[in-house]
Amino acid sequence: MADDKLIAAMAVACIAEELGTVPEHLKVVSFREVPDSPLEAYIKENNINYHKYQLGDESL
Amino acid sequence: MDSTWETKLGELNERRARVAAAGGQARVDKQHASGKLTARERMEALFDDGTFVEVDDMVTSRATDFGMDKKKVIGDGVITGYGKIHGRTVFASSQDFTIGGGSLGEAQAMKICRVMDMALEMKAPYISVNDSGGARIEEGIDSLAGYAGIFYRNTIASGVIPQISVIMGPCAGGACYSPAICDYIFMTRETSQMYITGPAVVKSVTGEVITASELGGAGVHGSVSGVAHFVYDNDLDCLNGVRRLLGYLPSNNEEKAAPVTGRTVDQCAKLADIVPSDSRKGYDVRDVIAAFADNGSFMEVQKDFAMNIVIGFARIDGRTVGIVANQSNYMAGSLEINASDKGARFIRFCDCFNIPLVTLVDVPAFLPGTVQEHGGIIRHGAKLLYAYSEATVPRISIIMRKAYGGAYIAMNSKGLGADVVYAWPIAEIAVMGASGAVAIIGRNAIKAAEDPEAVKKQLIDEYNEKFMNPYVAAEHGYVDKVIDPSETREEIVRALDMLENKKAGRPARKHGNIPL
């Protein structure tokens, strides 16, 4: 639960930064959980170690 | 919202749910159990997150014969659409094996052709994910006409937009010819097959008993036939491979590939340790590439096929280049039929899409022998010469060690129009090696000598001193500069800078006639 609160606080902070305001000026009405996509669900169910390739990954 | 709105939105949502359900949970589970993703999951893995837009999702077959009117499934077994890969628009189709085995009928072909037309019009790459039992027999010649429309579009788009086929299930019969016309074919190791006639037909016609995998699996096509350019263990890795390849390519033939700044460490100081000065000793040319290319940037193409020539994409100072290199570790890097085909097609692809070519030369000869001559090495070897000669992209050669005879000419020599030719101090640029040359030009002197061995040795030493170096070629203008190997990367960077705006013309013609 503590993690969820921290994540929510961080999300609010990010949105505030995007909007160029401070978190205190935002009012959170509700949070909606976004369900996993079929691919995300498949990856989770099968414990697959997956990272979608991003440009330049090969030089890391 | 009034009740009409509710009804209409309800119908829309019901149809959308049917689209999303594909062939039903049981078939989706079966697809997963066989180690494959569904068509829609593949699109999600292929495109940047949340960017895929499906088009024509409710198209349904109009066929009625053989009970097809009772088997209609929304979407008709293929998902088509567009999205972003590395932020650039890409079009794709993905056959859905959970619907009628992904079989291709009139409606499916129409969807695929539509998205191909969009790709060509928008000048964006097209990716085709194949997982299909083939033509939908119940739809008769409409299925065949559908394939024809796809092949025609593949051909018209060739050299205009990059086209990539990804084989992630069966791909049989005429269906194979769309991937074959595309620029690159990716295959998954255990779950894909390509063949014109399957094992059952092979058995009935020739009596040969062979499995689908032995006949047309990824292993065979990656190493024996050369049909597959890239082979990956599973769908996710394979689609990541496609994403990586697209990172090296421009969207179309009017653009250049976008530069990608990565970490670079010039490791050319170790080149003199990688390449032995004794031209009879082998080494892995991929170590040479790794020394001068941007870190980890080399993506090898057809790595298990015709391994005597290494081809692939790399970045130098962030710029995409195509590398063509003789592989000293395999058949001493000699050129033969398959290597000629492999090199020529890659050169032509790079030329189509404005990708400069860097050629690493260490080649003793075209491989001699009856197998090669009767197999048509003259015809196949000519492709390599032709491909280099017609290419107008920047062309840089580095003659590392051996460069003998016709094979030297074929490997982007100055005479074929190379822009810049470098040679290392150990380079040997000659008609042939010393012992072979002396056996011909010193034959009479050796025969007449009291001590033939001593004369032979003297003639070989003389030949080595006179010809087995890069300086005669440099004096005659066939080499622009003899460089210390440690200078290789910086010289290539300078040459690429100088050639950045190269515009080479060719006489007007419909098209050339490459020996096929």
Coordinates of C-alpha atoms in Angstrom, one line a residue:
Chain A
M1 CA 0.0 0.0 0.0
A2 CA 2.8 2.3 0.9
D3 CA 4.3 1.7 -2.6
D4 CA 0.9 2.5 -4.2
K5 CA 0.8 5.8 -2.4
L6 CA 4.4 6.6 -3.4
I7 CA 3.6 5.7 -7.0
A8 CA 0.5 7.9 -7.0
A9 CA 2.4 10.8 -5.5
M10 CA 5.1 10.5 -8.1
A11 CA 2.5 10.3 -10.9
V12 CA 0.9 13.5 -9.6
A13 CA 4.3 15.2 -9.4
C14 CA 5.1 14.2 -13.0
I15 CA 1.7 15.5 -14.2
A16 CA 2.3 18.8 -12.3
E17 CA 5.7 19.2 -13.9
E18 CA 4.2 18.6 -17.4
L19 CA 1.6 21.2 -16.7
G20 CA 4.1 23.6 -15.3
T21 CA 2.4 23.8 -11.9
V22 CA 3.0 22.5 -8.4
P23 CA 1.4 19.2 -7.1
E24 CA -0.6 21.1 -4.4
H25 CA -2.6 22.8 -7.2
L26 CA -3.8 19.5 -8.6
K27 CA -6.9 17.8 -7.4
V28 CA -7.0 14.0 -8.1
V29 CA -10.5 12.9 -8.8
S30 CA -9.9 9.2 -9.3
F31 CA -7.3 6.7 -10.4
R32 CA -8.3 4.0 -12.9
E33 CA -6.2 0.9 -13.2
V34 CA -5.2 0.3 -16.8
P35 CA -5.5 -3.5 -17.6
D36 CA -2.5 -5.3 -19.1
S37 CA -2.6 -5.6 -22.9
P38 CA -2.8 -9.2 -24.2
L39 CA 1.0 -9.1 -24.9
E40 CA 1.8 -7.7 -21.5
A41 CA -0.4 -10.4 -19.9
Y42 CA 1.2 -13.2 -22.0
I43 CA 4.7 -11.9 -21.0
K44 CA 3.8 -11.8 -17.3
E45 CA 2.0 -15.2 -17.3
N46 CA 5.0 -16.9 -18.9
N47 CA 7.7 -15.0 -16.9
I48 CA 9.4 -13.9 -20.1
N49 CA 12.4 -11.6 -19.8
Y50 CA 11.5 -9.0 -22.5
H51 CA 12.7 -5.5 -23.3
K52 CA 11.4 -3.9 -26.5
Y53 CA 14.4 -2.8 -28.6
Q54 CA 15.0 0.9 -28.7
L55 CA 17.2 2.7 -31.1
G56 CA 20.9 2.6 -29.9
D57 CA 20.4 -0.2 -27.4
E58 CA 23.2 -2.1 -29.1
S59 CA 25.8 0.4 -28.0
L60 CA 25.0 -0.1 -24.3
Chain B
M1 CA -27.6 9.9 -24.7
D2 CA -30.9 8.5 -26.1
S3 CA -31.7 4.9 -26.7
T4 CA -30.7 5.0 -30.4
W5 CA -27.2 6.1 -29.4
E6 CA -27.1 3.3 -26.8
T7 CA -28.1 0.7 -29.3
K8 CA -25.7 1.9 -32.0
L9 CA -22.8 2.2 -29.5
G10 CA -23.6 -1.2 -28.2
E11 CA -23.5 -2.7 -31.7
L12 CA -20.1 -1.0 -32.3
N13 CA -18.7 -2.3 -29.1
E14 CA -20.0 -5.8 -29.9
R15 CA -18.3 -5.7 -33.3
R16 CA -15.1 -4.4 -31.8
A17 CA -15.2 -7.2 -29.3
R18 CA -15.5 -9.7 -32.1
V19 CA -12.5 -8.2 -33.9
A20 CA -10.5 -8.4 -30.7
A21 CA -11.5 -12.0 -30.0
A22 CA -9.8 -13.2 -33.2
G23 CA -10.5 -16.9 -33.6
G24 CA -11.6 -17.4 -30.0
Q25 CA -9.8 -18.2 -26.8
A26 CA -9.3 -21.8 -27.6
R27 CA -7.4 -21.0 -30.8
V28 CA -5.4 -18.2 -29.1
D29 CA -4.4 -20.7 -26.4
K30 CA -3.4 -23.2 -29.1
Q31 CA -1.3 -20.5 -30.8
H32 CA 0.4 -19.7 -27.5
A33 CA 0.9 -23.4 -26.7
S34 CA 2.8 -23.8 -30.0
G35 CA 5.2 -21.0 -29.0
K36 CA 3.7 -18.3 -31.1
L37 CA 2.1 -14.9 -30.4
T38 CA -1.2 -13.9 -31.9
A39 CA -1.3 -11.5 -34.8
R40 CA -2.4 -8.6 -32.6
E41 CA 0.3 -9.3 -30.0
R42 CA 2.9 -9.3 -32.7
M43 CA 1.8 -5.8 -33.8
E44 CA 2.1 -4.7 -30.2
A45 CA 5.6 -6.0 -30.0
L46 CA 6.6 -4.6 -33.3
F47 CA 5.4 -1.0 -33.0
D48 CA 6.3 1.6 -30.5
D49 CA 4.0 1.4 -27.5
G50 CA 0.5 2.4 -28.1
T51 CA 1.1 3.6 -31.7
F52 CA -0.5 0.8 -33.8
V53 CA -3.7 1.9 -35.7
E54 CA -5.7 -0.9 -37.3
V55 CA -7.4 -0.3 -40.6
D56 CA -10.1 -2.3 -42.3
D57 CA -10.7 -4.2 -39.1
M58 CA -14.2 -5.2 -40.0
V59 CA -13.6 -6.4 -43.5
T60 CA -15.2 -9.8 -44.0
S61 CA -15.1 -12.4 -46.8
R62 CA -17.9 -12.2 -49.4
A63 CA -17.3 -15.9 -50.4
T64 CA -20.3 -18.2 -50.2
D65 CA -19.2 -21.4 -51.9
F66 CA -18.3 -24.6 -49.9
G67 CA -20.1 -23.2 -46.8
M68 CA -18.0 -20.1 -46.6
D69 CA -21.1 -18.0 -45.9
K70 CA -21.3 -19.9 -42.5
K71 CA -17.6 -19.5 -41.7
K72 CA -17.3 -15.7 -42.0
V73 CA -15.1 -14.2 -39.4
I74 CA -14.7 -10.4 -39.0
G75 CA -11.2 -9.3 -40.1
D76 CA -10.8 -12.2 -42.5
G77 CA -7.6 -13.6 -40.9
V78 CA -5.3 -10.6 -41.2
I79 CA -4.6 -7.5 -39.2
T80 CA -3.5 -4.5 -41.2
G81 CA -2.5 -1.0 -40.1
Y82 CA 0.2 1.5 -39.4
G83 CA 2.1 2.9 -36.4
K84 CA 5.5 4.2 -35.4
I85 CA 8.8 2.4 -35.0
H86 CA 11.5 4.6 -33.5
G87 CA 9.0 7.5 -34.0
R88 CA 8.7 6.9 -37.8
T89 CA 5.6 5.7 -39.6
V90 CA 5.6 2.1 -40.7
F91 CA 2.8 0.0 -42.3
A92 CA 2.2 -3.7 -41.6
S93 CA 0.0 -6.7 -42.1
S94 CA -0.1 -9.6 -39.7
Q95 CA -1.8 -12.9 -40.7
D96 CA -4.0 -14.3 -38.0
F97 CA -3.5 -18.1 -37.8
T98 CA -6.4 -18.4 -35.3
I99 CA -8.9 -17.4 -38.0
G100 CA -9.1 -20.0 -40.8
G101 CA -5.5 -20.8 -40.4
G102 CA -4.6 -17.4 -41.7
S103 CA -5.6 -18.6 -45.2
L104 CA -5.6 -15.9 -47.9
G105 CA -8.8 -15.2 -49.7
E106 CA -10.1 -12.2 -51.7
A107 CA -10.9 -10.0 -48.7
Q108 CA -7.6 -10.7 -46.9
A109 CA -5.7 -10.0 -50.0
M110 CA -7.6 -6.7 -50.5
K111 CA -6.7 -5.7 -46.9
I112 CA -3.0 -6.4 -47.5
C113 CA -2.9 -4.7 -50.9
R114 CA -4.6 -1.7 -49.4
V115 CA -2.0 -1.3 -46.7
M116 CA 0.8 -1.9 -49.2
D117 CA -0.7 0.9 -51.3
M118 CA -0.8 3.2 -48.3
A119 CA 2.9 2.4 -47.5
L120 CA 4.0 3.2 -51.0
E121 CA 1.9 6.4 -51.1
M122 CA 3.2 7.5 -47.8
K123 CA 6.8 6.4 -48.6
A124 CA 7.1 4.4 -45.5
P125 CA 8.4 0.9 -44.8
Y126 CA 6.1 -2.1 -45.1
I127 CA 6.3 -5.2 -42.9
S128 CA 4.5 -8.4 -43.6
V129 CA 4.1 -10.9 -40.8
N130 CA 3.3 -14.3 -42.4
D131 CA 1.5 -17.1 -40.5
S132 CA -0.8 -18.7 -43.0
G133 CA -1.8 -22.1 -44.4
G134 CA -1.7 -20.5 -47.8
A135 CA -4.4 -19.9 -50.4
R136 CA -8.0 -20.3 -49.2
I137 CA -9.1 -23.1 -51.5
E138 CA -12.8 -22.4 -51.1
E139 CA -12.3 -19.0 -52.7
G140 CA -10.6 -20.5 -55.8
I141 CA -8.9 -18.2 -58.3
D142 CA -9.9 -15.1 -56.2
S143 CA -7.2 -16.3 -53.7
L144 CA -4.7 -16.7 -56.5
A145 CA -5.5 -13.2 -57.9
G146 CA -5.1 -11.9 -54.4
Y147 CA -1.5 -13.3 -54.2
A148 CA -0.8 -11.8 -57.7
G149 CA -1.9 -8.4 -56.5
I150 CA 0.5 -8.7 -53.5
F151 CA 3.5 -9.8 -55.7
Y152 CA 2.8 -7.0 -58.1
R153 CA 2.8 -4.4 -55.3
N154 CA 6.0 -5.9 -53.8
T155 CA 7.7 -5.5 -57.1
I156 CA 6.5 -1.9 -57.7
A157 CA 7.5 -0.9 -54.2
S158 CA 10.9 -2.6 -54.5
G159 CA 13.7 0.0 -54.2
V160 CA 11.2 2.7 -53.2
I161 CA 10.4 1.6 -49.6
P162 CA 12.0 -1.0 -47.5
Q163 CA 9.9 -4.2 -47.4
I164 CA 10.5 -6.8 -44.7
S165 CA 8.8 -10.2 -44.4
V166 CA 8.6 -11.9 -41.1
I167 CA 7.8 -15.6 -41.2
M168 CA 6.3 -16.8 -38.0
G169 CA 4.4 -19.9 -39.0
P170 CA 3.8 -21.8 -42.2
C171 CA 4.4 -20.0 -45.5
A172 CA 3.8 -22.4 -48.4
G173 CA 3.4 -22.5 -52.1
G174 CA 3.0 -19.2 -54.0
A175 CA 2.8 -17.3 -50.7
C176 CA 6.6 -17.7 -50.5
Y177 CA 7.1 -15.3 -53.4
S178 CA 6.0 -12.2 -51.6
P179 CA 8.7 -12.6 -49.0
A180 CA 11.1 -13.6 -51.7
I181 CA 10.6 -10.2 -53.5
C182 CA 10.9 -8.3 -50.2
D183 CA 14.2 -6.9 -49.1
Y184 CA 14.6 -9.0 -46.0
I185 CA 13.2 -12.2 -44.6
F186 CA 13.1 -12.9 -40.9
M187 CA 12.3 -16.4 -39.6
T188 CA 11.6 -17.9 -36.2
R189 CA 13.7 -21.0 -35.5
E190 CA 11.2 -23.7 -34.5
T191 CA 7.9 -22.3 -35.6
S192 CA 8.3 -21.2 -39.2
Q193 CA 8.6 -22.9 -42.5
M194 CA 8.8 -21.8 -46.1
Y195 CA 8.5 -24.1 -49.1
I196 CA 6.9 -24.1 -52.5
T197 CA 5.8 -27.7 -52.1
G198 CA 5.4 -29.3 -48.7
P199 CA 6.6 -32.7 -47.4
A200 CA 3.4 -34.5 -48.5
V201 CA 3.8 -33.4 -52.1
V202 CA 7.5 -34.0 -52.1
K203 CA 6.8 -37.6 -50.9
S204 CA 4.2 -38.2 -53.5
V205 CA 6.2 -36.8 -56.4
T206 CA 9.8 -37.9 -55.6
G207 CA 9.3 -40.5 -52.9
E208 CA 11.5 -38.5 -50.6
V209 CA 10.5 -38.5 -46.9
I210 CA 11.3 -35.3 -45.2
T211 CA 10.0 -33.2 -42.3
A212 CA 8.6 -29.7 -42.8
S213 CA 11.5 -28.3 -40.7
E214 CA 14.1 -30.2 -42.7
L215 CA 12.6 -29.1 -46.0
G216 CA 12.0 -25.4 -45.2
G217 CA 12.7 -24.6 -41.6
A218 CA 14.6 -21.5 -40.5
G219 CA 17.8 -23.5 -40.1
V220 CA 17.8 -24.6 -43.7
H221 CA 16.9 -21.2 -45.1
G222 CA 19.3 -19.4 -42.8
S223 CA 22.3 -21.5 -43.8
V224 CA 21.7 -23.6 -46.9
S225 CA 19.3 -21.8 -49.3
G226 CA 20.1 -18.3 -48.1
V227 CA 16.4 -17.4 -48.3
A228 CA 16.3 -16.1 -44.7
H229 CA 18.4 -13.1 -43.8
F230 CA 17.8 -13.3 -40.1
V231 CA 16.8 -16.2 -37.8
Y232 CA 15.7 -15.7 -34.2
D233 CA 14.6 -18.1 -31.5
N234 CA 11.1 -16.7 -30.8
D235 CA 8.6 -14.2 -31.9
L236 CA 9.6 -11.4 -29.4
D237 CA 13.3 -11.6 -30.3
C238 CA 12.5 -11.7 -34.0
L239 CA 10.3 -8.6 -33.9
N240 CA 13.0 -6.9 -31.9
G241 CA 15.3 -7.8 -34.7
V242 CA 13.0 -6.1 -37.2
R243 CA 12.9 -3.0 -35.0
R244 CA 16.7 -3.0 -34.9
L245 CA 17.0 -3.4 -38.6
L246 CA 14.6 -0.5 -39.3
G247 CA 16.9 1.7 -37.1
Y248 CA 19.5 1.5 -39.9
L249 CA 17.2 2.3 -42.8
P250 CA 15.7 5.4 -44.2
S251 CA 11.9 5.4 -44.7
N252 CA 12.3 5.4 -48.5
N253 CA 14.6 5.9 -51.4
E254 CA 14.5 9.7 -51.2
E255 CA 15.8 9.9 -47.7
K256 CA 19.0 9.0 -45.9
A257 CA 19.0 6.9 -42.7
A258 CA 18.8 9.0 -39.6
P259 CA 22.1 9.2 -37.7
V260 CA 22.1 7.5 -34.3
T261 CA 24.7 8.8 -31.8
G262 CA 26.0 5.9 -29.7
R263 CA 29.1 5.4 -27.6
T264 CA 32.2 5.1 -29.8
V265 CA 35.6 4.0 -29.0
D266 CA 38.2 3.8 -31.8
Q267 CA 39.8 0.4 -31.4
C268 CA 41.8 0.5 -34.6
A269 CA 45.1 0.4 -32.7
K270 CA 44.5 -3.3 -32.3
L271 CA 43.9 -4.0 -36.0
A272 CA 47.5 -5.0 -36.6
D273 CA 47.2 -7.6 -33.9
I274 CA 43.9 -8.9 -35.3
V275 CA 45.1 -9.3 -38.9
P276 CA 48.2 -11.5 -39.3
S277 CA 50.8 -10.2 -41.8
D278 CA 51.2 -13.8 -43.1
S279 CA 48.5 -13.9 -45.7
R280 CA 48.0 -17.7 -45.2
K281 CA 46.8 -17.2 -41.7
G282 CA 43.1 -16.6 -41.1
Y283 CA 41.2 -14.2 -38.8
D284 CA 37.6 -13.2 -38.1
V285 CA 36.9 -10.1 -40.2
R286 CA 34.0 -9.3 -37.8
D287 CA 36.7 -8.4 -35.3
V288 CA 38.1 -5.9 -37.8
I289 CA 34.6 -4.4 -38.3
A290 CA 34.1 -4.2 -34.5
A291 CA 37.3 -2.3 -34.2
F292 CA 36.3 0.6 -36.5
A293 CA 32.5 0.7 -36.3
D294 CA 30.5 2.4 -33.5
N295 CA 30.2 0.2 -30.5
G296 CA 28.1 -2.9 -31.0
S297 CA 26.6 -1.4 -34.1
F298 CA 27.3 -4.2 -36.6
M299 CA 24.2 -6.1 -37.5
E300 CA 25.2 -9.0 -39.7
V301 CA 22.9 -10.2 -42.5
Q302 CA 22.7 -13.8 -43.6
K303 CA 25.4 -14.7 -41.0
D304 CA 25.2 -18.5 -41.5
F305 CA 25.0 -18.4 -45.3
A306 CA 28.0 -18.1 -47.7
M307 CA 30.1 -17.3 -44.7
N308 CA 33.1 -16.5 -46.9
I309 CA 31.6 -13.1 -47.3
V310 CA 30.3 -11.0 -44.4
I311 CA 27.6 -8.4 -45.0
G312 CA 25.7 -6.2 -42.7
F313 CA 24.9 -2.7 -41.4
A314 CA 27.0 -0.7 -39.0
R315 CA 27.3 2.8 -37.9
I316 CA 30.4 5.0 -38.2
D317 CA 30.2 8.2 -36.3
G318 CA 26.4 7.6 -36.1
R319 CA 25.9 7.2 -39.8
T320 CA 24.6 3.9 -41.3
V321 CA 26.9 2.2 -43.7
G322 CA 26.7 -1.2 -45.4
I323 CA 29.7 -3.4 -44.9
V324 CA 30.9 -6.0 -47.4
A325 CA 33.9 -8.0 -46.3
N326 CA 35.8 -11.1 -47.3
Q327 CA 35.9 -13.6 -44.4
S328 CA 39.4 -14.9 -44.2
N329 CA 38.4 -17.6 -41.7
Y330 CA 36.1 -19.3 -44.2
M331 CA 37.3 -20.7 -47.5
A332 CA 40.2 -18.1 -47.1
G333 CA 37.7 -15.5 -48.1
S334 CA 37.5 -16.6 -51.7
L335 CA 34.4 -15.7 -53.7
E336 CA 32.0 -18.3 -55.1
I337 CA 28.5 -18.5 -56.4
N338 CA 26.6 -18.0 -53.1
A339 CA 29.0 -15.3 -51.9
S340 CA 28.6 -13.4 -55.1
D341 CA 24.8 -13.5 -54.9
K342 CA 24.8 -12.5 -51.3
G343 CA 27.1 -9.6 -51.8
A344 CA 25.4 -8.3 -54.9
R345 CA 21.9 -8.2 -53.5
F346 CA 23.1 -6.4 -50.4
I347 CA 25.1 -3.9 -52.4
R348 CA 22.0 -3.2 -54.5
F349 CA 19.8 -2.8 -51.4
C350 CA 22.3 -0.2 -50.0
D351 CA 22.3 1.6 -53.3
C352 CA 18.5 1.7 -53.4
F353 CA 18.4 3.3 -50.0
N354 CA 21.3 5.7 -50.0
I355 CA 23.4 3.7 -47.7
P356 CA 27.2 4.2 -48.2
L357 CA 29.2 1.1 -48.7
V358 CA 32.5 0.2 -46.9
T359 CA 34.3 -2.8 -48.5
L360 CA 37.0 -4.7 -46.7
V361 CA 39.2 -6.7 -49.1
D362 CA 41.2 -9.8 -48.4
V363 CA 40.4 -12.1 -51.3
P364 CA 42.6 -14.7 -52.9
A365 CA 40.4 -15.6 -55.9
F366 CA 37.2 -16.8 -57.3
L367 CA 37.0 -20.4 -56.1
P368 CA 38.2 -22.7 -58.8
G369 CA 36.6 -26.1 -59.7
T370 CA 34.0 -27.9 -61.7
V371 CA 31.2 -27.3 -59.1
Q372 CA 31.7 -23.6 -59.5
E373 CA 32.2 -23.5 -63.2
H374 CA 29.2 -25.7 -63.9
G375 CA 27.2 -24.0 -61.3
G376 CA 27.6 -20.7 -63.3
I377 CA 30.2 -18.8 -61.3
I378 CA 30.7 -16.6 -64.4
R379 CA 27.0 -15.6 -64.3
H380 CA 26.9 -15.3 -60.5
G381 CA 30.3 -13.6 -60.1
A382 CA 29.2 -11.0 -62.7
K383 CA 26.4 -9.9 -60.4
L384 CA 29.0 -8.7 -57.8
L385 CA 30.8 -6.7 -60.5
Y386 CA 27.6 -5.3 -61.9
A387 CA 26.2 -4.4 -58.5
Y388 CA 29.3 -2.4 -57.5
S389 CA 29.6 -0.8 -60.9
E390 CA 26.0 0.5 -61.0
A391 CA 26.0 1.7 -57.4
T392 CA 26.1 5.4 -57.0
V393 CA 26.2 5.7 -53.2
P394 CA 29.6 6.6 -51.6
R395 CA 31.9 3.6 -52.0
I396 CA 35.0 3.1 -49.9
S397 CA 37.4 0.2 -50.0
I398 CA 40.0 -0.9 -47.6
I399 CA 42.4 -3.4 -49.0
M400 CA 43.6 -5.1 -45.9
R401 CA 45.7 -8.0 -47.3
K402 CA 45.3 -10.1 -50.4
A403 CA 43.6 -8.6 -53.4
Y404 CA 44.3 -10.9 -56.3
G405 CA 43.1 -11.1 -59.9
G406 CA 39.4 -11.0 -60.9
A407 CA 38.3 -11.2 -57.3
Y408 CA 40.3 -8.0 -56.5
I409 CA 38.5 -6.3 -59.4
A410 CA 35.1 -7.5 -58.2
M411 CA 35.6 -6.2 -54.6
N412 CA 34.9 -2.6 -55.3
S413 CA 38.1 -1.8 -57.0
K414 CA 39.0 1.7 -58.3
G415 CA 38.2 0.6 -61.9
L416 CA 34.6 -0.3 -60.9
G417 CA 34.1 3.2 -59.6
A418 CA 35.1 3.1 -56.0
D419 CA 35.3 6.6 -54.6
V420 CA 38.1 6.1 -52.2
V421 CA 40.5 3.1 -51.9
Y422 CA 42.7 2.7 -48.9
A423 CA 45.3 0.0 -48.5
W424 CA 47.2 -1.2 -45.4
P425 CA 51.0 -1.6 -45.7
I426 CA 50.7 -5.4 -45.8
A427 CA 48.3 -5.4 -48.8
E428 CA 49.2 -7.5 -51.7
I429 CA 47.5 -6.3 -54.9
A430 CA 48.4 -8.5 -57.8
V431 CA 47.1 -10.7 -60.6
M432 CA 47.8 -13.7 -58.4
G433 CA 49.9 -15.0 -55.5
A434 CA 53.7 -15.3 -55.9
S435 CA 53.9 -19.1 -56.2
G436 CA 51.1 -19.3 -58.8
A437 CA 52.6 -16.4 -60.8
V438 CA 56.1 -17.8 -60.8
A439 CA 54.8 -21.2 -61.9
I440 CA 53.6 -19.5 -65.1
I441 CA 56.0 -16.7 -65.9
G442 CA 59.1 -18.5 -64.6
R443 CA 58.2 -22.0 -66.0
N444 CA 61.0 -22.0 -68.7
A445 CA 63.6 -20.5 -66.4
I446 CA 62.9 -23.1 -63.7
K447 CA 62.9 -25.9 -66.1
A448 CA 66.2 -24.9 -67.6
A449 CA 67.9 -24.3 -64.3
E450 CA 70.5 -26.6 -62.7
D451 CA 68.9 -25.9 -59.3
P452 CA 65.2 -25.4 -60.1
E453 CA 64.2 -24.9 -56.5
A454 CA 66.8 -22.2 -56.0
V455 CA 65.6 -20.4 -59.2
K456 CA 62.0 -20.8 -58.1
K457 CA 62.7 -19.3 -54.7
Q458 CA 64.6 -16.4 -56.3
L459 CA 61.8 -15.7 -58.7
I460 CA 59.2 -15.8 -55.9
D461 CA 61.3 -13.4 -53.8
E462 CA 61.6 -11.1 -56.7
Y463 CA 57.9 -11.3 -57.4
N464 CA 57.0 -10.7 -53.8
E465 CA 59.3 -7.7 -53.6
K466 CA 58.1 -6.2 -56.8
F467 CA 54.4 -6.8 -56.7
M468 CA 53.2 -8.1 -53.4
N469 CA 52.7 -4.7 -51.8
P470 CA 50.3 -1.8 -52.1
Y471 CA 52.7 0.7 -53.5
V472 CA 52.7 -0.3 -57.2
A473 CA 48.9 0.1 -57.1
A474 CA 49.3 3.4 -55.3
E475 CA 51.8 4.6 -57.8
H476 CA 49.4 3.8 -60.7
G477 CA 46.5 5.5 -59.0
Y478 CA 44.5 2.4 -58.1
V479 CA 44.9 3.1 -54.4
D480 CA 44.3 6.6 -53.1
K481 CA 46.2 6.2 -49.9
V482 CA 48.3 3.7 -48.0
I483 CA 47.3 4.0 -44.3
D484 CA 48.3 2.6 -41.0
P485 CA 45.5 0.3 -39.8
S486 CA 45.2 2.4 -36.7
E487 CA 44.1 5.3 -38.9
T488 CA 41.2 3.2 -40.5
R489 CA 38.3 4.6 -38.6
E490 CA 39.3 8.3 -38.9
E491 CA 40.1 7.9 -42.6
I492 CA 36.6 6.3 -43.2
V493 CA 35.0 9.1 -41.3
R494 CA 36.8 11.7 -43.4
A495 CA 35.9 9.9 -46.6
L496 CA 32.2 9.7 -45.6
D497 CA 32.2 13.4 -44.7
M498 CA 33.7 14.2 -48.1
L499 CA 31.2 12.0 -49.9
E500 CA 28.2 13.1 -48.0
N501 CA 26.7 15.0 -50.9
K502 CA 27.9 12.7 -53.7
K503 CA 25.6 12.8 -56.8
A504 CA 26.7 10.4 -59.5
G505 CA 24.8 10.2 -62.7
R506 CA 24.1 7.3 -65.0
P507 CA 22.9 7.4 -68.6
A508 CA 19.1 7.4 -69.0
R509 CA 17.6 4.0 -69.5
K510 CA 14.6 1.9 -68.5
H511 CA 16.7 -0.3 -66.3
G512 CA 20.0 -2.2 -66.6
N513 CA 20.1 -5.9 -67.3
I514 CA 21.9 -7.5 -64.4
P515 CA 22.9 -11.1 -65.1
L516 CA 20.5 -13.2 -63.1

